[in-house]
Amino acid sequence: MTIAANPYDINASAKNAFKDPFAWFFAEHYRHRLVCHRLLEYADSDILDIEGTKDVLTFLQTDFPLHILDEEADLFPMLLRRCTPEDNLERTIDLLTCDHHAESETVKALTNLKC
């Protein structure tokens, strides 16, 4: 899998990621890490990167909720159907779903900030 030439480009997607759903999820989680990295950089900076901020805001308002929906509506149910009870996947999925809820609340708070 190839990630964008610019390692901080949150809009880059993995090459051929749509052919492999797990590659797509990997690429999406990589984008999440890039957004978190950018937010940390912004917190420590005195300079506002307008274009970068717009990219982050668009990601948080559009891409992030769709990612959560993809996982919760498609990936998690598929995994539960295909795994055995011995895999104990229900607890992990419950924890991930709780994380999604908390992250969604954080995103809501971030995107509603007025500067």
mmCIF file with all atom_site columns, C-alpha atoms in Angstrom:
data_model
loop_
_atom_site.group_PDB
_atom_site.id
_atom_site.type_symbol
_atom_site.label_atom_id
_atom_site.label_alt_id
_atom_site.label_comp_id
_atom_site.label_asym_id
_atom_site.label_entity_id
_atom_site.label_seq_id
_atom_site.pdbx_PDB_ins_code
_atom_site.Cartn_x
_atom_site.Cartn_y
_atom_site.Cartn_z
_atom_site.occupancy
_atom_site.B_iso_or_equiv
_atom_site.pdbx_formal_charge
_atom_site.auth_seq_id
_atom_site.auth_comp_id
_atom_site.auth_asym_id
_atom_site.auth_atom_id
_atom_site.pdbx_PDB_model_num
ATOM 1   C CA . MET A 1 1   ? 0.000   0.000   0.000  1.00 0.00 ? 1   MET A CA 1
ATOM 2   C CA . THR A 1 2   ? 1.285   3.456   -0.846 1.00 0.00 ? 2   THR A CA 1
ATOM 3   C CA . ILE A 1 3   ? 0.504   6.473   1.284  1.00 0.00 ? 3   ILE A CA 1
ATOM 4   C CA . ALA A 1 4   ? 0.694   9.950   -0.261 1.00 0.00 ? 4   ALA A CA 1
ATOM 5   C CA . ALA A 1 5   ? 4.075   11.488  -1.041 1.00 0.00 ? 5   ALA A CA 1
ATOM 6   C CA . ASN A 1 6   ? 3.312   14.244  1.472  1.00 0.00 ? 6   ASN A CA 1
ATOM 7   C CA . PRO A 1 7   ? 3.070   12.387  4.804  1.00 0.00 ? 7   PRO A CA 1
ATOM 8   C CA . TYR A 1 8   ? 0.971   15.203  6.284  1.00 0.00 ? 8   TYR A CA 1
ATOM 9   C CA . ASP A 1 9   ? -1.640  15.301  3.513  1.00 0.00 ? 9   ASP A CA 1
ATOM 10  C CA . ILE A 1 10  ? -4.799  14.184  5.313  1.00 0.00 ? 10  ILE A CA 1
ATOM 11  C CA . ASN A 1 11  ? -6.709  14.024  2.039  1.00 0.00 ? 11  ASN A CA 1
ATOM 12  C CA . ALA A 1 12  ? -4.431  11.417  0.520  1.00 0.00 ? 12  ALA A CA 1
ATOM 13  C CA . SER A 1 13  ? -5.765  7.913   0.276  1.00 0.00 ? 13  SER A CA 1
ATOM 14  C CA . ALA A 1 14  ? -3.932  4.640   -0.009 1.00 0.00 ? 14  ALA A CA 1
ATOM 15  C CA . LYS A 1 15  ? -3.281  3.549   -3.580 1.00 0.00 ? 15  LYS A CA 1
ATOM 16  C CA . ASN A 1 16  ? -5.917  0.976   -4.596 1.00 0.00 ? 16  ASN A CA 1
ATOM 17  C CA . ALA A 1 17  ? -7.416  1.106   -1.093 1.00 0.00 ? 17  ALA A CA 1
ATOM 18  C CA . PHE A 1 18  ? -10.953 0.767   -2.415 1.00 0.00 ? 18  PHE A CA 1
ATOM 19  C CA . LYS A 1 19  ? -10.128 -2.650  -3.832 1.00 0.00 ? 19  LYS A CA 1
ATOM 20  C CA . ASP A 1 20  ? -9.459  -3.944  -0.335 1.00 0.00 ? 20  ASP A CA 1
ATOM 21  C CA . PRO A 1 21  ? -11.796 -2.782  2.454  1.00 0.00 ? 21  PRO A CA 1
ATOM 22  C CA . PHE A 1 22  ? -9.199  -3.461  5.129  1.00 0.00 ? 22  PHE A CA 1
ATOM 23  C CA . ALA A 1 23  ? -6.644  -1.377  3.222  1.00 0.00 ? 23  ALA A CA 1
ATOM 24  C CA . TRP A 1 24  ? -9.227  1.398   3.150  1.00 0.00 ? 24  TRP A CA 1
ATOM 25  C CA . PHE A 1 25  ? -9.756  1.163   6.916  1.00 0.00 ? 25  PHE A CA 1
ATOM 26  C CA . PHE A 1 26  ? -5.976  1.223   7.402  1.00 0.00 ? 26  PHE A CA 1
ATOM 27  C CA . ALA A 1 27  ? -5.707  4.344   5.245  1.00 0.00 ? 27  ALA A CA 1
ATOM 28  C CA . GLU A 1 28  ? -8.570  5.990   7.135  1.00 0.00 ? 28  GLU A CA 1
ATOM 29  C CA . HIS A 1 29  ? -6.998  5.272   10.509 1.00 0.00 ? 29  HIS A CA 1
ATOM 30  C CA . TYR A 1 30  ? -3.738  6.685   9.186  1.00 0.00 ? 30  TYR A CA 1
ATOM 31  C CA . ARG A 1 31  ? -5.631  9.861   8.245  1.00 0.00 ? 31  ARG A CA 1
ATOM 32  C CA . HIS A 1 32  ? -7.002  10.024  11.804 1.00 0.00 ? 32  HIS A CA 1
ATOM 33  C CA . ARG A 1 33  ? -3.445  9.964   13.118 1.00 0.00 ? 33  ARG A CA 1
ATOM 34  C CA . LEU A 1 34  ? -2.463  12.763  10.728 1.00 0.00 ? 34  LEU A CA 1
ATOM 35  C CA . VAL A 1 35  ? -5.389  14.890  11.889 1.00 0.00 ? 35  VAL A CA 1
ATOM 36  C CA . CYS A 1 36  ? -4.416  14.348  15.535 1.00 0.00 ? 36  CYS A CA 1
ATOM 37  C CA . HIS A 1 37  ? -0.826  15.253  14.670 1.00 0.00 ? 37  HIS A CA 1
ATOM 38  C CA . ARG A 1 38  ? -2.003  18.442  12.970 1.00 0.00 ? 38  ARG A CA 1
ATOM 39  C CA . LEU A 1 39  ? -4.186  19.395  15.919 1.00 0.00 ? 39  LEU A CA 1
ATOM 40  C CA . LEU A 1 40  ? -1.219  18.985  18.271 1.00 0.00 ? 40  LEU A CA 1
ATOM 41  C CA . GLU A 1 41  ? 0.912   21.129  15.959 1.00 0.00 ? 41  GLU A CA 1
ATOM 42  C CA . TYR A 1 42  ? -1.783  23.812  15.847 1.00 0.00 ? 42  TYR A CA 1
ATOM 43  C CA . ALA A 1 43  ? -1.998  23.856  19.647 1.00 0.00 ? 43  ALA A CA 1
ATOM 44  C CA . ASP A 1 44  ? 1.733   24.606  19.851 1.00 0.00 ? 44  ASP A CA 1
ATOM 45  C CA . SER A 1 45  ? 1.838   27.158  17.028 1.00 0.00 ? 45  SER A CA 1
ATOM 46  C CA . ASP A 1 46  ? 1.335   30.900  16.881 1.00 0.00 ? 46  ASP A CA 1
ATOM 47  C CA . ILE A 1 47  ? 0.671   30.734  13.135 1.00 0.00 ? 47  ILE A CA 1
ATOM 48  C CA . LEU A 1 48  ? -2.695  29.717  11.737 1.00 0.00 ? 48  LEU A CA 1
ATOM 49  C CA . ASP A 1 49  ? -2.578  27.456  8.689  1.00 0.00 ? 49  ASP A CA 1
ATOM 50  C CA . ILE A 1 50  ? -5.897  28.389  7.056  1.00 0.00 ? 50  ILE A CA 1
ATOM 51  C CA . GLU A 1 51  ? -5.877  25.687  4.350  1.00 0.00 ? 51  GLU A CA 1
ATOM 52  C CA . GLY A 1 52  ? -4.718  22.999  6.767  1.00 0.00 ? 52  GLY A CA 1
ATOM 53  C CA . THR A 1 53  ? -7.372  24.047  9.261  1.00 0.00 ? 53  THR A CA 1
ATOM 54  C CA . LYS A 1 54  ? -10.045 23.823  6.564  1.00 0.00 ? 54  LYS A CA 1
ATOM 55  C CA . ASP A 1 55  ? -8.828  20.306  5.682  1.00 0.00 ? 55  ASP A CA 1
ATOM 56  C CA . VAL A 1 56  ? -9.005  19.229  9.327  1.00 0.00 ? 56  VAL A CA 1
ATOM 57  C CA . LEU A 1 57  ? -12.442 20.774  9.805  1.00 0.00 ? 57  LEU A CA 1
ATOM 58  C CA . THR A 1 58  ? -13.787 19.095  6.658  1.00 0.00 ? 58  THR A CA 1
ATOM 59  C CA . PHE A 1 59  ? -12.348 15.778  7.807  1.00 0.00 ? 59  PHE A CA 1
ATOM 60  C CA . LEU A 1 60  ? -13.895 16.105  11.260 1.00 0.00 ? 60  LEU A CA 1
ATOM 61  C CA . GLN A 1 61  ? -17.313 17.175  9.996  1.00 0.00 ? 61  GLN A CA 1
ATOM 62  C CA . THR A 1 62  ? -17.616 14.898  6.963  1.00 0.00 ? 62  THR A CA 1
ATOM 63  C CA . ASP A 1 63  ? -15.134 12.048  6.737  1.00 0.00 ? 63  ASP A CA 1
ATOM 64  C CA . PHE A 1 64  ? -14.906 11.120  10.408 1.00 0.00 ? 64  PHE A CA 1
ATOM 65  C CA . PRO A 1 65  ? -18.664 10.535  10.924 1.00 0.00 ? 65  PRO A CA 1
ATOM 66  C CA . LEU A 1 66  ? -18.779 8.452   7.733  1.00 0.00 ? 66  LEU A CA 1
ATOM 67  C CA . HIS A 1 67  ? -15.839 6.389   8.941  1.00 0.00 ? 67  HIS A CA 1
ATOM 68  C CA . ILE A 1 68  ? -17.611 5.625   12.206 1.00 0.00 ? 68  ILE A CA 1
ATOM 69  C CA . LEU A 1 69  ? -20.770 4.722   10.300 1.00 0.00 ? 69  LEU A CA 1
ATOM 70  C CA . ASP A 1 70  ? -18.799 2.401   8.011  1.00 0.00 ? 70  ASP A CA 1
ATOM 71  C CA . GLU A 1 71  ? -17.303 0.598   10.972 1.00 0.00 ? 71  GLU A CA 1
ATOM 72  C CA . GLU A 1 72  ? -20.442 0.367   13.064 1.00 0.00 ? 72  GLU A CA 1
ATOM 73  C CA . ALA A 1 73  ? -22.912 -0.409  10.279 1.00 0.00 ? 73  ALA A CA 1
ATOM 74  C CA . ASP A 1 74  ? -20.745 -2.648  8.109  1.00 0.00 ? 74  ASP A CA 1
ATOM 75  C CA . LEU A 1 75  ? -17.435 -3.804  9.579  1.00 0.00 ? 75  LEU A CA 1
ATOM 76  C CA . PHE A 1 76  ? -18.450 -4.614  13.149 1.00 0.00 ? 76  PHE A CA 1
ATOM 77  C CA . PRO A 1 77  ? -21.580 -6.617  12.226 1.00 0.00 ? 77  PRO A CA 1
ATOM 78  C CA . MET A 1 78  ? -19.594 -8.536  9.585  1.00 0.00 ? 78  MET A CA 1
ATOM 79  C CA . LEU A 1 79  ? -16.879 -9.375  12.096 1.00 0.00 ? 79  LEU A CA 1
ATOM 80  C CA . LEU A 1 80  ? -19.458 -10.522 14.649 1.00 0.00 ? 80  LEU A CA 1
ATOM 81  C CA . ARG A 1 81  ? -21.096 -12.779 12.065 1.00 0.00 ? 81  ARG A CA 1
ATOM 82  C CA . ARG A 1 82  ? -17.807 -14.330 10.980 1.00 0.00 ? 82  ARG A CA 1
ATOM 83  C CA . CYS A 1 83  ? -16.017 -14.729 14.306 1.00 0.00 ? 83  CYS A CA 1
ATOM 84  C CA . THR A 1 84  ? -16.616 -17.480 16.780 1.00 0.00 ? 84  THR A CA 1
ATOM 85  C CA . PRO A 1 85  ? -17.743 -16.872 20.373 1.00 0.00 ? 85  PRO A CA 1
ATOM 86  C CA . GLU A 1 86  ? -14.278 -17.966 21.494 1.00 0.00 ? 86  GLU A CA 1
ATOM 87  C CA . ASP A 1 87  ? -12.854 -14.893 19.757 1.00 0.00 ? 87  ASP A CA 1
ATOM 88  C CA . ASN A 1 88  ? -14.523 -12.722 22.432 1.00 0.00 ? 88  ASN A CA 1
ATOM 89  C CA . LEU A 1 89  ? -14.990 -9.962  19.895 1.00 0.00 ? 89  LEU A CA 1
ATOM 90  C CA . GLU A 1 90  ? -18.152 -8.497  21.416 1.00 0.00 ? 90  GLU A CA 1
ATOM 91  C CA . ARG A 1 91  ? -16.265 -6.788  24.245 1.00 0.00 ? 91  ARG A CA 1
ATOM 92  C CA . THR A 1 92  ? -13.726 -5.271  21.860 1.00 0.00 ? 92  THR A CA 1
ATOM 93  C CA . ILE A 1 93  ? -16.470 -3.980  19.572 1.00 0.00 ? 93  ILE A CA 1
ATOM 94  C CA . ASP A 1 94  ? -18.355 -2.576  22.569 1.00 0.00 ? 94  ASP A CA 1
ATOM 95  C CA . LEU A 1 95  ? -15.195 -0.723  23.633 1.00 0.00 ? 95  LEU A CA 1
ATOM 96  C CA . LEU A 1 96  ? -14.639 0.606   20.109 1.00 0.00 ? 96  LEU A CA 1
ATOM 97  C CA . THR A 1 97  ? -18.255 1.761   19.918 1.00 0.00 ? 97  THR A CA 1
ATOM 98  C CA . CYS A 1 98  ? -17.842 3.594   23.242 1.00 0.00 ? 98  CYS A CA 1
ATOM 99  C CA . ASP A 1 99  ? -14.649 5.175   21.884 1.00 0.00 ? 99  ASP A CA 1
ATOM 100 C CA . HIS A 1 100 ? -16.547 6.271   18.779 1.00 0.00 ? 100 HIS A CA 1
ATOM 101 C CA . HIS A 1 101 ? -19.206 7.927   20.920 1.00 0.00 ? 101 HIS A CA 1
ATOM 102 C CA . ALA A 1 102 ? -16.611 9.782   23.008 1.00 0.00 ? 102 ALA A CA 1
ATOM 103 C CA . GLU A 1 103 ? -14.673 10.810  19.890 1.00 0.00 ? 103 GLU A CA 1
ATOM 104 C CA . SER A 1 104 ? -17.853 12.061  18.246 1.00 0.00 ? 104 SER A CA 1
ATOM 105 C CA . GLU A 1 105 ? -18.585 14.245  21.275 1.00 0.00 ? 105 GLU A CA 1
ATOM 106 C CA . THR A 1 106 ? -15.040 15.633  21.155 1.00 0.00 ? 106 THR A CA 1
ATOM 107 C CA . VAL A 1 107 ? -15.365 16.352  17.432 1.00 0.00 ? 107 VAL A CA 1
ATOM 108 C CA . LYS A 1 108 ? -18.675 18.111  18.081 1.00 0.00 ? 108 LYS A CA 1
ATOM 109 C CA . ALA A 1 109 ? -17.034 20.294  20.721 1.00 0.00 ? 109 ALA A CA 1
ATOM 110 C CA . LEU A 1 110 ? -14.040 21.058  18.483 1.00 0.00 ? 110 LEU A CA 1
ATOM 111 C CA . THR A 1 111 ? -16.110 21.963  15.451 1.00 0.00 ? 111 THR A CA 1
ATOM 112 C CA . ASN A 1 112 ? -18.382 24.215  17.512 1.00 0.00 ? 112 ASN A CA 1
ATOM 113 C CA . LEU A 1 113 ? -15.491 26.287  18.896 1.00 0.00 ? 113 LEU A CA 1
ATOM 114 C CA . LYS A 1 114 ? -15.700 29.960  18.069 1.00 0.00 ? 114 LYS A CA 1
ATOM 115 C CA . CYS A 1 115 ? -12.370 31.790  17.857 1.00 0.00 ? 115 CYS A CA 1
#
